[in-house]
Amino acid sequence: TYNSRLEFGVQADLEKLTGWSGALFNVSAFAITGPGLSTVHLGNLLTVSNIEATPTVRLFELWIEQKIGTFASLRIGQLAADSEFITSEYAGVFINGTFGWPGIAGINLPSGGPAYPLATPGARIELDFGGGTKFRAAIFNGDPSVPGAIDPQRANRYGTNFRLQDPPLLIAELEHAYKLGAAALQGLCRPGMRAADGRAIPTFIRQALAAEPITVAGDGLQTRSVCYVDDLVEGILGLAASGHPGPMNIGNPTELTVRQIAEDIVAATG
């Protein structure tokens, strides 16, 4: 037995393409092959492989996201709950099914719920309170396949059922990101950062070098504490040699506004 999955995806910044401020478009699809170890030989509830699914070419997610100010976003379209809810963002590096969509949700929700390989129409709102705290809530069509289907994946084989008539599934999640370990790391700057990195500093540098307007979200008074990577490494090595039990923040104690960072970059690039 074997599994393989070829992924296709396009994500487009609609503000750059069409002038639609704060809008993002995303579409993804899979080409899945292979009979799968769990399906053919084991019949277990948590598949051996996270990519195991009915062989097909399948549309997965198709959505538009709209930023609302600097603290919120609304996403509408065909969504998968396991893209943002319940599962850890770091679980995707593991292939074993244990680290994916929880078995209790897959068994109890109709057709396994809106999770790989089945997505369904829905809407999600996310609020960012700062300090690593976010709240997100979503409503999905309650069955990503066909109610009562013996094999939900075959009943929605190509991911294009787009059902809207089933009882809804509501889900909400409060998230707080915190620092772990003896060395709590802050934001860093390093040589060789990609111009399309997406973060503020490389974006500002790219725009300044191209003599383009600098795009600063809101009034630019949000603060950032940035640290050069050489200084960060020196701090980590110093902490390791000191015998200090930690935790200890390692970074720049001085916070700068995003506007000030942009102005400094413009001045430095001439």
Coordinates of C-alpha atoms in Angstrom, one line a residue, residues 84-204:
E84 CA -7.7 26.9 12.2
F85 CA -9.7 25.1 14.9
I86 CA -8.8 22.4 17.4
T87 CA -5.5 21.2 15.8
S88 CA -2.2 22.8 16.5
E89 CA -0.5 24.7 13.7
Y90 CA 2.6 22.7 14.4
A91 CA 0.8 19.3 14.0
G92 CA 1.0 19.6 10.2
V93 CA 4.6 18.5 10.2
F94 CA 3.6 15.1 11.4
I95 CA 2.1 12.6 9.0
N96 CA 0.6 10.3 11.6
G97 CA -3.2 10.7 12.0
T98 CA -2.9 11.1 15.8
F99 CA -1.8 14.7 15.3
G100 CA -4.6 15.7 13.0
W101 CA -8.4 16.3 13.4
P102 CA -9.4 14.7 16.7
G103 CA -11.0 11.2 16.5
I104 CA -13.9 12.3 18.8
A105 CA -14.9 15.0 16.3
G106 CA -14.4 12.7 13.3
I107 CA -16.6 10.0 14.8
N108 CA -19.4 12.1 16.2
L109 CA -19.8 14.8 13.5
P110 CA -21.8 14.1 10.3
S111 CA -19.5 12.8 7.6
G112 CA -16.6 13.3 10.0
G113 CA -17.0 17.1 10.1
P114 CA -15.6 19.8 7.9
A115 CA -12.0 18.5 8.0
Y116 CA -9.6 17.0 5.6
P117 CA -10.4 15.8 3.0
L118 CA -13.9 17.4 3.1
A119 CA -14.5 21.1 3.4
T120 CA -17.9 22.8 3.4
P121 CA -19.5 26.3 3.0
G122 CA -19.1 28.5 6.1
A123 CA -18.0 31.7 7.6
R124 CA -15.3 32.5 10.2
I125 CA -14.6 35.7 12.2
E126 CA -11.3 36.2 14.1
L127 CA -10.5 38.9 16.6
D128 CA -6.9 39.7 17.6
F129 CA -6.7 41.3 21.0
G130 CA -2.9 41.6 20.9
G131 CA -0.4 40.1 23.3
G132 CA -0.9 36.7 21.6
T133 CA -4.6 36.4 22.4
K134 CA -7.1 35.7 19.6
F135 CA -10.7 34.6 19.5
R136 CA -12.3 33.0 16.5
A137 CA -15.7 31.6 15.8
A138 CA -17.2 29.9 12.7
I139 CA -20.4 28.5 11.4
F140 CA -20.3 25.7 8.9
N141 CA -22.9 23.8 6.9
G142 CA -23.3 20.8 9.2
D143 CA -22.6 18.0 6.8
P144 CA -19.7 18.3 4.3
S145 CA -21.0 15.4 2.3
V146 CA -24.5 13.9 2.0
P147 CA -26.5 13.0 5.1
G148 CA -26.6 9.2 5.6
A149 CA -23.9 8.5 3.0
I150 CA -22.2 5.2 3.6
D151 CA -18.9 6.7 2.2
P152 CA -19.0 10.5 2.7
Q153 CA -15.8 11.0 0.6
R154 CA -17.3 9.2 -2.4
A155 CA -20.6 11.0 -2.0
N156 CA -18.7 14.3 -2.3
R157 CA -15.9 13.0 -4.4
Y158 CA -14.7 16.2 -6.0
G159 CA -15.4 18.6 -3.2
T160 CA -18.0 20.5 -5.2
N161 CA -21.3 19.6 -3.4
F162 CA -21.4 23.1 -1.7
R163 CA -24.3 22.1 0.5
L164 CA -26.2 24.8 2.4
Q165 CA -29.3 23.0 3.7
D166 CA -28.0 20.9 6.6
P167 CA -28.2 21.9 10.3
P168 CA -25.3 24.2 11.0
L169 CA -22.2 23.4 13.0
L170 CA -21.0 26.2 15.3
I171 CA -17.5 26.3 16.7
A172 CA -15.5 28.8 18.7
E173 CA -12.0 28.9 20.1
L174 CA -10.0 31.3 22.4
E175 CA -6.3 31.1 21.7
H176 CA -3.3 32.5 23.7
A177 CA 0.2 32.1 22.4
Y178 CA 2.8 32.2 25.1
K179 CA 6.6 31.8 25.4
L180 CA 8.1 28.5 26.4
G181 CA 11.6 27.5 27.5
A182 CA 14.4 29.3 29.4
A183 CA 14.9 31.7 26.5
A184 CA 11.7 33.5 25.5
L185 CA 12.4 34.9 22.0
Q186 CA 11.1 38.1 20.6
G187 CA 10.9 39.2 16.9
L188 CA 14.1 39.1 15.0
C189 CA 15.8 40.7 12.0
R190 CA 18.4 38.8 10.0
P191 CA 20.4 39.1 6.8
G192 CA 18.9 37.4 3.8
M193 CA 15.3 37.9 4.8
R194 CA 13.1 37.4 1.7
A195 CA 11.6 40.5 0.2
A196 CA 8.2 38.7 0.0
D197 CA 8.5 37.5 3.6
G198 CA 5.3 39.2 4.4
R199 CA 6.5 40.8 7.7
A200 CA 6.8 44.5 8.2
I201 CA 10.5 45.1 8.1
P202 CA 11.3 43.2 4.8
T203 CA 8.2 44.7 3.3
F204 CA 9.2 48.2 4.2

